[in-house]
CSV table of C-alpha atoms in Angstrom, one decimal:
chain,number,residue,atom,x,y,z
A,28,MET,CA,0.0,0.0,0.0
A,29,ALA,CA,1.4,3.4,-1.0
A,30,TRP,CA,2.2,6.3,1.3
A,31,ALA,CA,2.6,10.0,1.2
A,32,VAL,CA,5.1,12.1,3.1
A,33,TRP,CA,4.7,15.9,3.4
A,34,PHE,CA,7.9,18.0,3.7
A,35,THR,CA,6.9,21.3,5.3
A,36,GLY,CA,8.9,24.2,6.6
A,37,LEU,CA,9.6,27.9,5.8
A,38,PRO,CA,10.6,28.8,2.2
A,39,GLY,CA,14.3,28.4,1.9
A,40,CYS,CA,14.6,25.9,4.8
A,41,GLY,CA,15.8,23.0,2.5
A,42,LYS,CA,12.5,21.2,1.7
A,43,THR,CA,13.2,20.7,-2.0
A,44,THR,CA,16.9,19.7,-1.6
A,45,ILE,CA,16.1,17.2,1.1
A,46,ALA,CA,13.0,15.9,-0.6
A,47,ARG,CA,14.9,15.2,-3.9
A,48,ARG,CA,17.8,13.5,-2.0
A,49,THR,CA,15.3,11.5,0.0
A,50,LYS,CA,13.7,10.3,-3.3
A,51,GLU,CA,17.2,9.4,-4.6
A,52,HIS,CA,18.1,7.6,-1.4
A,53,LEU,CA,14.9,5.6,-1.4
A,54,SER,CA,15.3,4.7,-5.1
A,55,ARG,CA,18.8,3.2,-4.3
A,56,MET,CA,17.0,1.2,-1.6
A,57,GLY,CA,14.5,-0.1,-4.2
A,58,VAL,CA,11.6,2.2,-3.1
A,59,GLU,CA,10.2,4.5,-5.8
A,60,ALA,CA,8.3,7.7,-5.1
A,61,ARG,CA,6.9,10.6,-7.1
A,62,ILE,CA,7.6,14.2,-5.9
A,63,LEU,CA,4.7,16.6,-6.0
A,64,GLU,CA,6.4,20.0,-5.8
A,65,LEU,CA,3.9,22.7,-5.1
A,66,ASP,CA,5.8,25.4,-6.9
A,67,GLU,CA,5.5,23.4,-10.1
A,68,ILE,CA,1.9,22.5,-9.6
A,69,ARG,CA,0.9,26.1,-8.7
A,70,ARG,CA,2.0,27.2,-12.2
A,71,VAL,CA,-0.9,25.0,-13.6
A,72,VAL,CA,-3.5,25.5,-11.0
A,73,THR,CA,-2.9,29.3,-10.6
A,74,PRO,CA,-0.8,30.5,-13.5
A,75,ASN,CA,-0.9,34.1,-12.2
A,76,PRO,CA,-0.7,33.5,-8.5
A,77,ARG,CA,-1.9,36.2,-6.0
A,78,TYR,CA,-1.1,34.1,-3.0
A,79,THR,CA,-4.3,35.0,-1.3
A,80,ASP,CA,-5.8,32.8,1.5
A,81,GLU,CA,-8.6,31.6,-0.9
A,82,GLU,CA,-6.1,30.8,-3.6
A,83,ARG,CA,-3.9,28.9,-1.1
A,84,ASP,CA,-6.9,26.9,0.1
A,85,ILE,CA,-7.6,25.8,-3.5
A,86,VAL,CA,-3.9,25.0,-4.4
A,87,TYR,CA,-3.3,23.0,-1.2
A,88,ALA,CA,-6.6,21.1,-1.4
A,89,SER,CA,-5.7,20.2,-5.0
A,90,LEU,CA,-2.2,19.1,-3.9
A,91,ALA,CA,-3.6,16.9,-1.1
A,92,TYR,CA,-6.2,15.3,-3.5
A,93,MET,CA,-3.4,14.6,-6.1
A,94,ALA,CA,-1.5,12.8,-3.4
A,95,LYS,CA,-4.5,10.8,-2.5
A,96,LEU,CA,-5.1,9.8,-6.1
A,97,LEU,CA,-1.5,8.8,-6.6
A,98,CYS,CA,-1.5,6.7,-3.4
A,99,ASP,CA,-4.8,5.1,-4.4
A,100,ALA,CA,-3.0,4.1,-7.7
A,101,GLY,CA,-0.2,2.5,-5.7
A,102,VAL,CA,2.4,5.4,-6.1
A,103,ASN,CA,4.4,6.6,-3.1
A,104,VAL,CA,4.4,10.4,-2.9
A,105,ILE,CA,6.7,12.9,-1.5
A,106,ILE,CA,5.0,16.3,-1.1
A,107,ASP,CA,7.3,19.3,-1.2
A,108,ALA,CA,5.3,22.3,-0.1
A,109,THR,CA,5.4,24.9,2.7
A,110,ALA,CA,1.8,24.6,3.6
A,111,ASN,CA,1.8,27.5,6.1
A,112,ARG,CA,-1.5,26.4,7.7
A,113,ARG,CA,-1.8,23.1,9.5
A,114,ARG,CA,-5.2,22.5,8.0
A,115,TYR,CA,-3.6,22.0,4.6
A,116,ARG,CA,-1.4,19.2,5.9
A,117,ASP,CA,-4.3,17.9,8.0
A,118,LEU,CA,-6.5,17.6,4.9
A,119,ALA,CA,-3.8,15.4,3.3
A,120,ARG,CA,-3.5,13.3,6.5
A,121,LYS,CA,-7.3,12.8,6.4
A,122,LEU,CA,-7.4,11.9,2.7
A,123,VAL,CA,-4.3,9.6,2.6
A,124,GLU,CA,-4.4,6.5,4.8
A,125,ARG,CA,-0.6,6.1,5.1
A,126,PHE,CA,0.6,9.6,5.7
A,127,ALA,CA,3.6,11.2,7.5
A,128,GLU,CA,4.9,14.7,8.0
A,129,VAL,CA,8.5,15.9,7.9
A,130,TYR,CA,9.2,19.3,9.5
A,131,ILE,CA,12.2,20.8,7.9
A,132,LYS,CA,13.3,23.3,10.6
A,133,ALA,CA,15.5,26.3,10.1
A,134,PRO,CA,15.6,29.8,11.6
A,135,LEU,CA,14.0,32.5,9.5
A,136,GLU,CA,17.4,34.3,9.1
A,137,LEU,CA,19.0,31.2,7.6
A,138,CYS,CA,16.0,30.6,5.3
A,139,ILE,CA,16.3,34.2,4.0
A,140,GLU,CA,20.0,33.7,3.3
A,141,ARG,CA,19.4,30.4,1.5
A,142,GLU,CA,16.5,31.7,-0.5
A,143,ALA,CA,18.5,34.6,-1.8
A,144,SER,CA,21.0,32.3,-3.5
A,145,ARG,CA,18.8,29.2,-4.4
A,146,LYS,CA,18.5,28.1,-7.9
A,147,ALA,CA,15.2,26.3,-7.6
A,148,GLU,CA,13.5,25.5,-11.0
A,149,PHE,CA,9.9,26.3,-10.1
A,150,ALA,CA,10.1,28.4,-6.9
A,151,PRO,CA,9.4,32.1,-7.1
A,152,LYS,CA,12.6,34.2,-6.8
A,153,GLU,CA,13.6,36.6,-4.1
A,154,ILE,CA,10.4,36.1,-2.1
A,155,TYR,CA,11.8,37.4,1.2
A,156,ARG,CA,13.0,40.6,-0.5
A,157,LYS,CA,9.5,41.0,-2.0
A,158,ALA,CA,8.1,40.5,1.6
A,159,ALA,CA,9.6,43.8,2.5
A,160,SER,CA,7.3,45.4,-0.2
A,161,GLY,CA,4.2,43.7,1.3
A,162,ALA,CA,4.3,40.2,-0.4
A,163,ARG,CA,2.5,37.5,1.6
A,164,VAL,CA,5.4,35.2,2.5
A,165,PRO,CA,5.0,32.5,5.2
A,166,GLY,CA,7.0,33.4,8.2
A,167,VAL,CA,7.1,37.1,7.3
A,168,GLY,CA,3.8,38.5,5.9
A,169,VAL,CA,1.8,35.3,6.6
A,170,GLU,CA,1.9,33.1,9.6
A,171,TYR,CA,3.6,29.7,9.3
A,172,GLU,CA,2.0,27.2,11.7
A,173,GLU,CA,4.6,24.6,12.7
A,174,PRO,CA,3.5,21.0,12.8
A,175,MET,CA,2.0,19.9,16.2
A,176,SER,CA,3.4,16.4,16.1
A,177,PRO,CA,5.3,15.6,12.9
A,178,GLU,CA,6.6,12.1,12.4
A,179,MET,CA,10.0,13.5,11.7
A,180,VAL,CA,11.8,16.7,12.4
A,181,VAL,CA,15.0,17.7,10.5
A,182,ASP,CA,17.0,20.6,12.0
A,183,THR,CA,19.0,21.9,9.1
A,184,THR,CA,21.3,23.8,11.4
A,185,THR,CA,22.7,20.5,12.7
A,186,MET,CA,22.1,18.1,9.8
A,187,ASP,CA,23.3,18.4,6.2
A,188,PRO,CA,21.0,17.5,3.3
A,189,ASP,CA,22.5,14.0,2.7
A,190,SER,CA,22.3,13.0,6.4
A,191,ALA,CA,18.8,14.4,6.5
A,192,ALA,CA,17.8,12.4,3.5
A,193,GLU,CA,19.2,9.2,4.9
A,194,PHE,CA,17.4,9.9,8.2
A,195,VAL,CA,14.1,10.5,6.5
A,196,SER,CA,14.4,7.5,4.2
A,197,ARG,CA,15.1,5.2,7.2
A,198,ARG,CA,12.1,6.6,9.1
A,199,ILE,CA,9.8,6.3,6.1
A,200,LEU,CA,10.7,2.6,5.8
A,201,GLU,CA,10.2,2.1,9.6
A,202,ILE,CA,6.9,4.0,9.7
A,203,PHE,CA,5.3,2.3,6.7
A,204,ALA,CA,6.7,-1.2,7.4
A,205,ARG,CA,3.9,-1.7,9.9
């Protein structure tokens, strides 16, 4: 039976890097998964995003439902998305029978520094700089609600991306072996 694992955290915390390395690590272990990267999906669901609460509700509900459909079809899913409200992640937990949450933790200052130099393919550029002009950025212009009891916590101030991916991969196999 397939599972879904949601990587959440502030923009720039390392979600995409760790999610991709986790996928690679799992693949070397013979476990395949599909990454659903919100920044890529948002371009289809809302091609001209305004990042309003209503728009976020639609985008995150669509993402959770995509994960459910893939899991129902037997595809393991790694969700790479900030999901600043717990209710977005809770919806996925409700829809997907085998679900876990990974909180990628980093202080805002480090996220700002990383985001300024990242080369992400789909993520919007310079979001924290835009926040100074009133852009609605989780952790700055919009609240980020940390997970209450995630199955995994990765502190990127003490763990590098490869170690984090190895840790998360092992935990995924432990959690879903039951």
